[in-house]
Coordinates of C-alpha atoms in Angstrom, one line a residue:
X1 CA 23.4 30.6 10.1
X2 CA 22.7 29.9 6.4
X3 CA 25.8 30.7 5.3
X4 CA 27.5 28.5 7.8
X5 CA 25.2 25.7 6.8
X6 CA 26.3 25.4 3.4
X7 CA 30.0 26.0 4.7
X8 CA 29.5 22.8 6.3
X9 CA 27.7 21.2 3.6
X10 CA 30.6 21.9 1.5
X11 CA 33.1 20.7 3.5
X12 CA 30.8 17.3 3.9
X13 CA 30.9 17.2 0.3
X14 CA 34.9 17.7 0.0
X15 CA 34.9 15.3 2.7
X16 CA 33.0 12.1 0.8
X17 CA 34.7 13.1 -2.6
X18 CA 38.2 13.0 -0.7
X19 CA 37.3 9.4 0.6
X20 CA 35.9 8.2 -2.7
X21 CA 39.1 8.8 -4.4
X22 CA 41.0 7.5 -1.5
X23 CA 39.0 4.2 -2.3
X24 CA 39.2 4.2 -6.1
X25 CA 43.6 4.4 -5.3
X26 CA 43.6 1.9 -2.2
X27 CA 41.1 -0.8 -4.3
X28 CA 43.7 -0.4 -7.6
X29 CA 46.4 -1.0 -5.5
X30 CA 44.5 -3.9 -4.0
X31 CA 43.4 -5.5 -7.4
X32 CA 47.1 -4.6 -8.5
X33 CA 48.8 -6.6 -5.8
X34 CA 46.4 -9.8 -5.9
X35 CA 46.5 -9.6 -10.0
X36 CA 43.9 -9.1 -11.1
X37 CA 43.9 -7.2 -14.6
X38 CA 41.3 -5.4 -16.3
X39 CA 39.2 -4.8 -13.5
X40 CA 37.8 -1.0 -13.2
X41 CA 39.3 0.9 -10.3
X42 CA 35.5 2.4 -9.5
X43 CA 34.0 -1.0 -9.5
X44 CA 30.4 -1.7 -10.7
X45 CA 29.7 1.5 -9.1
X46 CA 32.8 3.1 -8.1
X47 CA 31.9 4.3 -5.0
X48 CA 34.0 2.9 -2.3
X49 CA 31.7 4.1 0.8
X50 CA 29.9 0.8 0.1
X51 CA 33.0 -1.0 -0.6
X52 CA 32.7 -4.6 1.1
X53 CA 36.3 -5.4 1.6
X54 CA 36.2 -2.1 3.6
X55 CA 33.0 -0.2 4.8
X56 CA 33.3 3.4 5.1
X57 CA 30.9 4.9 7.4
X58 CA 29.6 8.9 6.9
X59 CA 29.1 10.9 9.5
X60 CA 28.2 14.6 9.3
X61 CA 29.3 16.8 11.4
X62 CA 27.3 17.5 15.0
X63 CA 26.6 20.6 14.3
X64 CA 25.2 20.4 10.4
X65 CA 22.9 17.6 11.7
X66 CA 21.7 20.3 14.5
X67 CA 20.7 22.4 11.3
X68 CA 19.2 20.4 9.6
X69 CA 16.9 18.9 12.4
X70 CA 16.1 22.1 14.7
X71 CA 13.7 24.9 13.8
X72 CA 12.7 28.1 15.2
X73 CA 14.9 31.6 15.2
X74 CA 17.7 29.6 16.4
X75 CA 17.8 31.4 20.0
X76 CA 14.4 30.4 21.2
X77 CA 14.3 27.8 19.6
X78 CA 13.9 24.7 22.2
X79 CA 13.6 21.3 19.8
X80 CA 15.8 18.6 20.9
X81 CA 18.0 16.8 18.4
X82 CA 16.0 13.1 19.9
X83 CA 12.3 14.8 18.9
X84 CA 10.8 12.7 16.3
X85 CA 11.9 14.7 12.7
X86 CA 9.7 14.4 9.4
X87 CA 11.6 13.9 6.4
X88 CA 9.9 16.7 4.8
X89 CA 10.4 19.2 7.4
X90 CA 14.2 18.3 6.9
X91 CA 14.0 18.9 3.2
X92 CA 12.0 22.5 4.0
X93 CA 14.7 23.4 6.5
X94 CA 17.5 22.1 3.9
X95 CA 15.6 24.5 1.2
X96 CA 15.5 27.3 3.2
X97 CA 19.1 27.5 4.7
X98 CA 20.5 27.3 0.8
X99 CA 17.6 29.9 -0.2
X100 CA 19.1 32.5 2.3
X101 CA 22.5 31.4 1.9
X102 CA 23.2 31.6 -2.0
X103 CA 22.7 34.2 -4.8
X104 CA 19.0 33.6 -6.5
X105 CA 19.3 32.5 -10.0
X106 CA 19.1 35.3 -13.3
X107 CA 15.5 35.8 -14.2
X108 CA 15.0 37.9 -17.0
X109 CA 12.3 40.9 -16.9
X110 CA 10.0 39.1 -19.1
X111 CA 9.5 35.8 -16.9
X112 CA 8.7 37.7 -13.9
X113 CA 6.4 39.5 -16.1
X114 CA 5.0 36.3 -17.0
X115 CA 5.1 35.1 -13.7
X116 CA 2.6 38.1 -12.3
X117 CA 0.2 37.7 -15.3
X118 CA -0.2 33.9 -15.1
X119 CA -0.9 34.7 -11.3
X120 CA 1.9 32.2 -10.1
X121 CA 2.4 31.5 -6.1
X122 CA 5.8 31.8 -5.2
X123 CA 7.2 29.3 -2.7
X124 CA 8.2 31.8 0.0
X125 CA 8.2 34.7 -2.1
X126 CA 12.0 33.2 -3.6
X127 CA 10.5 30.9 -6.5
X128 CA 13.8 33.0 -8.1
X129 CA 16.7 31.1 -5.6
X130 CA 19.5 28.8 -7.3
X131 CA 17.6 25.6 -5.1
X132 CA 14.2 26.3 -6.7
X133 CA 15.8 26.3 -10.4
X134 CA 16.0 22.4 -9.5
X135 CA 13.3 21.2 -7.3
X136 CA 10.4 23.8 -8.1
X137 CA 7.3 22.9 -10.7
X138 CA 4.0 24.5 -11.3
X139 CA 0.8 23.4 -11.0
X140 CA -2.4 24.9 -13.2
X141 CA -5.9 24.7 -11.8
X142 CA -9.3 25.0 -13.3
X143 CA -12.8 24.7 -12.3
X144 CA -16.0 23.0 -14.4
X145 CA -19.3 24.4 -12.9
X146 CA -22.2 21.8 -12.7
X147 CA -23.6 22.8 -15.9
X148 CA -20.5 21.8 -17.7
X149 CA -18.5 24.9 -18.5
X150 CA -15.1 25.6 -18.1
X151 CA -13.7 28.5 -15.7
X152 CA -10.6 29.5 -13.8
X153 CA -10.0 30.1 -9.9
X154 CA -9.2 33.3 -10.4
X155 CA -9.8 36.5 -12.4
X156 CA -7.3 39.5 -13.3
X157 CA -8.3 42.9 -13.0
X158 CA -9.7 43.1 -16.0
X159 CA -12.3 40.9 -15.5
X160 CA -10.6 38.3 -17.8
X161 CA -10.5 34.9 -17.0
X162 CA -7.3 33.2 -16.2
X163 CA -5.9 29.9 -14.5
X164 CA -4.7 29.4 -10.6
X165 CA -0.6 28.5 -10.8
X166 CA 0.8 27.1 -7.6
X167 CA 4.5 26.8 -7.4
X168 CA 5.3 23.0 -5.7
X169 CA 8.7 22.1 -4.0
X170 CA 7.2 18.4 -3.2
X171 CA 3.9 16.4 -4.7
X172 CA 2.1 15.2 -1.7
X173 CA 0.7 11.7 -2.9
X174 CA -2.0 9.8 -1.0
X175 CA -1.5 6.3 -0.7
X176 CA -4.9 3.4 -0.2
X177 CA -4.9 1.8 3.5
X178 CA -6.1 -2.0 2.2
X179 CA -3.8 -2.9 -0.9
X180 CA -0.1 -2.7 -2.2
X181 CA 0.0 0.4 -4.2
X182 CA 1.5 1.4 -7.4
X183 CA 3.8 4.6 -7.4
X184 CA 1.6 5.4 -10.6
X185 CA -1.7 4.9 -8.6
X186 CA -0.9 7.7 -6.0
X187 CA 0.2 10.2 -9.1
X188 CA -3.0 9.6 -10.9
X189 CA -4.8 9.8 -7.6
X190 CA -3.2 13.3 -6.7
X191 CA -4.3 15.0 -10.5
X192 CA -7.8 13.4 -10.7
X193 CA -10.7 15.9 -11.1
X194 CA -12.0 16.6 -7.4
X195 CA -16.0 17.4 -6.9
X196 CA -16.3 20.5 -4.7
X197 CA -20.1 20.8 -3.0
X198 CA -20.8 24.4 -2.9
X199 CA -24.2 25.2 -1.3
X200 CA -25.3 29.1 -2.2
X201 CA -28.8 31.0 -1.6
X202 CA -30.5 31.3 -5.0
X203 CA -32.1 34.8 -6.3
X204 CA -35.4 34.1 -4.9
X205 CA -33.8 33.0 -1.4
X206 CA -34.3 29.3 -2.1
X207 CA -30.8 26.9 -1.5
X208 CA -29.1 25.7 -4.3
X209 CA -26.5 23.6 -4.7
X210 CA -23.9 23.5 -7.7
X211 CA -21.2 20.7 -7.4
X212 CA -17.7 22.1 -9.2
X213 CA -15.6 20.1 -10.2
X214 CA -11.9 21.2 -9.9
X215 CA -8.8 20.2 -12.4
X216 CA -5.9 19.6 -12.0
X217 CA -2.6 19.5 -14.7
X218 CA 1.3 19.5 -14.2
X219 CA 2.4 22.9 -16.3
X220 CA 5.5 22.5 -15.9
X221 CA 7.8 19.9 -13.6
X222 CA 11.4 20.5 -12.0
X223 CA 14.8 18.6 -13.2
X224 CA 14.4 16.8 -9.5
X225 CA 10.9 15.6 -9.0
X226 CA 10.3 15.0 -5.3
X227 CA 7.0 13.5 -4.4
X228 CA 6.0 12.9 -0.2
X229 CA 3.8 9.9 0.7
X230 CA 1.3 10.9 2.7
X231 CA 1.5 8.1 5.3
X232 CA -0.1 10.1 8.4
X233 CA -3.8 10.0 8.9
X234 CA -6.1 11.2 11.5
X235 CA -8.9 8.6 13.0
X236 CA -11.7 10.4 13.9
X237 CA -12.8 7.4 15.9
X238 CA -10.2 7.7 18.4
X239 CA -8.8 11.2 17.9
X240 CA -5.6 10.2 16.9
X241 CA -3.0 10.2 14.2
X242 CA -2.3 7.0 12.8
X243 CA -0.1 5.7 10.2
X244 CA -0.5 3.7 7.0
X245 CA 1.7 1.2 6.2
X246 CA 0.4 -0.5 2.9
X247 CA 3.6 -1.5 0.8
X248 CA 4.1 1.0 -2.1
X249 CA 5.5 -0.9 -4.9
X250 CA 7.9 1.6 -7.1
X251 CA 9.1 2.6 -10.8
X252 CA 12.5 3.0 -12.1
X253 CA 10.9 4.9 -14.3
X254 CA 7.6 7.5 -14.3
X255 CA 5.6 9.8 -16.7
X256 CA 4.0 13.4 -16.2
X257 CA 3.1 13.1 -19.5
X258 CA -0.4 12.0 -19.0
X259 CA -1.1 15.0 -16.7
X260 CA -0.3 17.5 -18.9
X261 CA -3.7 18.4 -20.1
X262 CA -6.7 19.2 -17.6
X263 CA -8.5 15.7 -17.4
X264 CA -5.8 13.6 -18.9
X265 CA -4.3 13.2 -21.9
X266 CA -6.2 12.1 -24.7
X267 CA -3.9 9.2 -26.4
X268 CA -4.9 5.9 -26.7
X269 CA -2.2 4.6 -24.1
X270 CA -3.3 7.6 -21.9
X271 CA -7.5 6.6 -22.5
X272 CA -6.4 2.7 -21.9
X273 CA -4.7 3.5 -18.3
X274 CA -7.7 5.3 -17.0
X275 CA -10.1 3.0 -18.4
X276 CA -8.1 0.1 -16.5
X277 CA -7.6 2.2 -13.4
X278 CA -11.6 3.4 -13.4
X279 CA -12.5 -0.5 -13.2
X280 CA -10.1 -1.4 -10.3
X281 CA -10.9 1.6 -8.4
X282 CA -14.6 0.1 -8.5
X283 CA -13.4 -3.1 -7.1
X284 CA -11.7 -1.3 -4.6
X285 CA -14.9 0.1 -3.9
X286 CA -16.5 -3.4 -3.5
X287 CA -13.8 -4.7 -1.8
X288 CA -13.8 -1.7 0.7
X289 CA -17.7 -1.8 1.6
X290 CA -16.7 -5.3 2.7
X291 CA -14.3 -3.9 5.2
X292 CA -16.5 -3.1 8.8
X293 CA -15.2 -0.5 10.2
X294 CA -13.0 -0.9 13.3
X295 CA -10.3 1.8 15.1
X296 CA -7.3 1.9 14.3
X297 CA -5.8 1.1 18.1
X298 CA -8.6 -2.1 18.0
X299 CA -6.4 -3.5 15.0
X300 CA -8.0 -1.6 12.3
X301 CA -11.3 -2.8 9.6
X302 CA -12.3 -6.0 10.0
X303 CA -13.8 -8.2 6.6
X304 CA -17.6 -8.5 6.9
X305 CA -17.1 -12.2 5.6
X306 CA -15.2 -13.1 8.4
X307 CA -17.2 -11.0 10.8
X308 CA -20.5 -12.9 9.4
X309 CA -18.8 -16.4 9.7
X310 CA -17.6 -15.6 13.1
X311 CA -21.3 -14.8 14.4
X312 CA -22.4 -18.0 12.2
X313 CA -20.0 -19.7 14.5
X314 CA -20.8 -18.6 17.2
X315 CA -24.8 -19.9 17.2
X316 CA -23.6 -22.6 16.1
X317 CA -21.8 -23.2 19.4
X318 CA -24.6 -21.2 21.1
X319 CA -27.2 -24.5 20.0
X320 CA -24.4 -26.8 20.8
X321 CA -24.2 -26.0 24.2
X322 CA -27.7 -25.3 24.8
X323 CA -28.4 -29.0 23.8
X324 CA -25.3 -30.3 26.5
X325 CA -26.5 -31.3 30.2
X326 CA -24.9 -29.3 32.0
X327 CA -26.6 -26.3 30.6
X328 CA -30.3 -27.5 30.9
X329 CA -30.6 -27.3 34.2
X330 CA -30.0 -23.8 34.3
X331 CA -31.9 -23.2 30.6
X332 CA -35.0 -24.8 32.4
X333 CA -34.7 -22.3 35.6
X334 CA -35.2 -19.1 33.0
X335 CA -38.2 -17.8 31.1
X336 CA -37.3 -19.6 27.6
X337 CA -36.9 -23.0 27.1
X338 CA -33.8 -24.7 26.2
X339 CA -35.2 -25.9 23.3
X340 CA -36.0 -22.4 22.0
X341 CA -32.5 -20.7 22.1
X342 CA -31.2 -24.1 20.8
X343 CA -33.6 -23.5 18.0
X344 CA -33.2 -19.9 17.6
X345 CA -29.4 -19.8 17.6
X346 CA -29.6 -22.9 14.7
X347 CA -32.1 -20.9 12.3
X348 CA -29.4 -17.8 12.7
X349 CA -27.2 -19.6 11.9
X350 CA -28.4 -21.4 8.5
X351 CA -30.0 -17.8 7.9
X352 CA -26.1 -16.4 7.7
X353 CA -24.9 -19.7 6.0
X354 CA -26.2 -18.6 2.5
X355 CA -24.8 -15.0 2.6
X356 CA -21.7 -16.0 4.2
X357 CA -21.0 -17.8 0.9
X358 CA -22.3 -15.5 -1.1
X359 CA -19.9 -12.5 -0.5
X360 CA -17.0 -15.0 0.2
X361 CA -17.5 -16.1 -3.8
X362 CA -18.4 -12.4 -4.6
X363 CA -14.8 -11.2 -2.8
X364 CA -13.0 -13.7 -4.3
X365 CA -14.2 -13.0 -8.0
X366 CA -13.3 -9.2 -7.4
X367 CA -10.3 -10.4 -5.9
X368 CA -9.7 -12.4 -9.1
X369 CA -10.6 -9.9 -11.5
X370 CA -8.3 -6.7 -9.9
X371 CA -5.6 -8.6 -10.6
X372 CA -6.0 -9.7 -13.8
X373 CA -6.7 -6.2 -14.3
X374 CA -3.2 -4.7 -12.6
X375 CA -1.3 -7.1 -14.5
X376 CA -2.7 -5.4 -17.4
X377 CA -2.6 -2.1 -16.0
X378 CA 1.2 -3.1 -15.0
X379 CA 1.9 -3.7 -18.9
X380 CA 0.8 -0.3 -19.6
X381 CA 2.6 1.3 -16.9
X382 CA 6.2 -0.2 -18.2
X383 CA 5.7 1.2 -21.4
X384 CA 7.1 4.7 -20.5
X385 CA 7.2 7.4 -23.0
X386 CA 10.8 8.9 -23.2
X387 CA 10.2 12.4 -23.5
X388 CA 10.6 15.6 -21.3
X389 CA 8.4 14.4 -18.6
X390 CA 9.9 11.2 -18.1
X391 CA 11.7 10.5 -14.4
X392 CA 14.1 8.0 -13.0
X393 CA 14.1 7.3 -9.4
X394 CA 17.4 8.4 -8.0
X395 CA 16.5 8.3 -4.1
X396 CA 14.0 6.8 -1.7
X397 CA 13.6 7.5 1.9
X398 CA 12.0 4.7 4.1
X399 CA 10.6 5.3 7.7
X400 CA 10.4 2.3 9.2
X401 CA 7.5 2.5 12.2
X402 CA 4.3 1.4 13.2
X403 CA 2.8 4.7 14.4
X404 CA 4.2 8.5 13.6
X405 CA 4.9 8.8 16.9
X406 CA 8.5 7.5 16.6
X407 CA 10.8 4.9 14.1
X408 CA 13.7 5.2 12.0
X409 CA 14.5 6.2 8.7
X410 CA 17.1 5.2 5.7
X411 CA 18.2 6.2 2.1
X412 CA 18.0 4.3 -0.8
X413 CA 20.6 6.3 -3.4
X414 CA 21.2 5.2 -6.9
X415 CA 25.0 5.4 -7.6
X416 CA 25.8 5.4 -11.6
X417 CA 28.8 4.7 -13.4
X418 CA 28.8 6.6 -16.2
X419 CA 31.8 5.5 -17.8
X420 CA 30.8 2.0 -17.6
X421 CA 26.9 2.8 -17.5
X422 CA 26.6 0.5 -14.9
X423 CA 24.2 1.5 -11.3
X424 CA 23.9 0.1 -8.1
X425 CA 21.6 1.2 -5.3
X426 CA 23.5 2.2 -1.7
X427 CA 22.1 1.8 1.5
X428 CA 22.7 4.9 4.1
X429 CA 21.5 3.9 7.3
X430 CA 22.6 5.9 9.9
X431 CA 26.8 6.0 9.4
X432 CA 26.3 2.3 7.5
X433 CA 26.6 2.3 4.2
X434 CA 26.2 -0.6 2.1
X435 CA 25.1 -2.4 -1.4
X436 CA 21.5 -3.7 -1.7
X437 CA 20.2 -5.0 -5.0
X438 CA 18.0 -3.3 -7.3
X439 CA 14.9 -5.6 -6.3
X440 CA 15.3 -4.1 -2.3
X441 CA 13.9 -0.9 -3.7
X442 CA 11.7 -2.2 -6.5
X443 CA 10.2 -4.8 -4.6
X444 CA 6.5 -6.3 -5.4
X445 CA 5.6 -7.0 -1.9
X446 CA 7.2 -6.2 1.4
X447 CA 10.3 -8.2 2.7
X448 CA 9.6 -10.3 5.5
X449 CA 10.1 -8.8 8.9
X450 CA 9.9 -5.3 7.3
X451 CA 6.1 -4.7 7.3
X452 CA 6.5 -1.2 9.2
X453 CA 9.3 0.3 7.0
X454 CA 7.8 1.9 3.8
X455 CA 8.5 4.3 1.4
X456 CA 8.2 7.6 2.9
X457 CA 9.7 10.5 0.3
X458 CA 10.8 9.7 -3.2
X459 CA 13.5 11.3 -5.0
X460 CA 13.0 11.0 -9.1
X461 CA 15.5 13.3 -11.5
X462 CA 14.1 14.3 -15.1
X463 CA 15.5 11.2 -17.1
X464 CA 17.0 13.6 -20.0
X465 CA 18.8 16.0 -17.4
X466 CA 20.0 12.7 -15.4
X467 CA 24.1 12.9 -17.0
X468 CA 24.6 16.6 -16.0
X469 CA 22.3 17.0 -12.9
X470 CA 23.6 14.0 -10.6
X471 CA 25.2 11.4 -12.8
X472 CA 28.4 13.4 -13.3
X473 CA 30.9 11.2 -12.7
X474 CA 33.6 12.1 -9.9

């Protein structure tokens, strides 16, 4: 089954590069025969899928797609091609076919030597396979006890001390549920130091408790960096997965740099991003204790300021109508007076009028102040360091949904010109392809109408390594 996946693949492949060229001859002949000299056969981004004289549609074959979006042992397996797919499952099913299918990759005796002495997880025991030469990193993990020294997860036979290495195919990024995120947020999120509560019986049988704190760094990343957003959540309110849909707002460009040391890099750049980052993750804070929780089914958490005002509202119409006729009679018929739940519901009222203003002008200076702060945090975050651990986004996958349960997804694919050194960013949707601009994909805030299709799995490609690892020019 492997091997016939990537016979398919290939052919796919032969097929879009046969078409391509087909479009570079049939649009020269085109700009030949109307005149027009000087213009580039490939176009701004020579790809004539997305050609808007004449669409080209791609459509891979039935029984690739099967592959790709059935699992199991193939005979028992009973998923139907219509069953909701995550993108990531794909990409694991896509990994493994090409694992078993072609020859692993030359590793010398002395990395897998290093490889067992550094204690390094293998990704299905074939962290050696040609696929993993391009999409695998490592990650390096330590641990700080609550008295402040340093330690590692894990211990060789010797007794020696020595780090935890996990091999990654994907980085699994958590994104906030209340404001647009930054693709830079969730990485900084995913490698900040994490407090680990670990409650033991002292010597003397007394409990004691010693928080751990647990690093995180980036020991080395892959020529293709993918990175999944994790969108699904579980309420434990109702039971039930839900998903998030806050816009994420992406880079062309991102840095690993700053996570190459345990606790971040030291730099001055590197010290001013987390200091900026610290203060609007405690307005977050603010702004999130604001936020009364509600499930997610019931519309999700509701503002206490407009919660307050509502009730303030309310009483206000409560000793409105307690003051009309028509109510009296029946006010006078029960054990308080009319005048008294007139009264009570107007001292309520004026009670909730102070704090109602209160937290309204509170919210609207930490309101103020985050984004003064993001703009300067934004500043920071365009100045990217062009080194080894600098990326460029090459793909982005959108699912576009209101709940996991079901929606659709899309591609976002850079397509470079290398001759000209031009890009342009393609749209796949479905057998559609087509020509979006740049600020589609790179957009601040969501488009309108499009509030349920977000950024779902991110392709970036190690900026140095970009010419020969997918801008090769065809």
């Amino acid at each position: 089954q492997a091997l016939r996946f990537v016979q398919l693949l290939k052919q796919l492949f032969e097929s879009l590069v046969s078409r391509r060229l087909e479009g570079w001859a049939t649009l020269a002949e085109r700009q030949s025969s109307s005149g027009i000299a000087g213009s580039s056969a490939a176009g701004a981004g020579g790809h004539p899928l997305a050609n808007a004289h004449a669409p080209l549609s791609v459509s891979p074959d039935r029984e690739l797609a099967d592959m790709l979006l059935r699992f199991g042992d193939g005979a028992n397996d009973t998923r139907a091609l219509n069953q909701q797919q995550d993108v990531d499952e794909c990409m694991a099913q896509c990994v493994s076919l090409l694992v078993h299918a072609l020859p692993p990759s030359s590793k010398s005796q002395e990395q897998e030597q290093e490889q067992k002495q550094e204690g390094e997880k293998e990704v299905g025991g074939e962290d050696g396979a040609w696929i993993h030469s391009l999409l695998a990193g490592h990650l390096e993990m330590s641990t700080a006890a609550g008295n402040g020294s340093r330690g590692y997860e894990g211990k060789s036979s010797g007794g020696q001390e020595r780090p935890t290495v996990d091999t990654f195919l994907n980085l699994n990024l958590n994104i906030p549920t209340r404001h647009t995120a930054d693709i830079n947020d969730c990485i900084s999120a995913f490698f900040e130091p994490s407090v680990i509560s670990s409650d033991r019986m002292s010597v003397d049988g007394g409990a004691s408790s010693d928080d751990i704190t647990r690093y995180t760094r980036i020991r080395d990343a892959p020529p293709v960096l993918c990175m999944q957003i994790q969108r699904v959540q579980f309420d434990m309110a109702t039971m039930k997965a839900f998903k998030i849909n806050s816009h994420l707002r992406l880079r062309r460009q991102v840095s690993l740099t700053p996570f190459t040391e345990f606790g971040g890099s030291t730099d001055a750049v590197a010290s001013k991003r987390r200091e900026l980052q610290n203060r609007i993750s405690r307005l977050d804070g603010h702004l999130q204790t604001l936020q009364v929780p509600v499930p997610m089914e019931e519309g999700g958490p509701v503002s206490v300021v407009s919660a307050l005002d509502r009730i303030r509202a309310f009483t206000q119409g409560v000793s409105r109508w307690a003051e009309m006729d028509v109510a009296k009679p029946l006010l006078a018929d029960l054990p308080r007076s009319s005048a008294d739940i007139a009264r009570s519901a107007q001292i309520i009222s004026e009670q909730l009028q102070p704090m109602c203003d209160s937290l309204a002008a509170a919210r609207e200076e930490w309101e103020k102040d985050r984004e003064e702060l993001k703009e300067q945090l934004n500043e920071v975050y365009d100045c990217v360091p062009q080194d080894a651990m600098t990326y460029t986004l090459h793909a982005v996958f959108i699912h576009s949904g209101s709940t996991p349960e079901f929606g659709h997804y899309w591609v976002y694919m850079r397509d470079y010109n290398w001759q000209r050194g031009e890009e342009r960013w393609l749209k796949f949707n479905d057998a559609v392809v087509s020509v979006v601009p740049v600020e589609e994909v790179l957009s601040d805030l969501p488009s309108a109408g499009e509030e349920f299709s977000n950024p779902y799995y991110l392709v970036y490609v190690r900026t140095q390594d970009i010419d020969k690892t997918v801008d090769m020019g065809i």
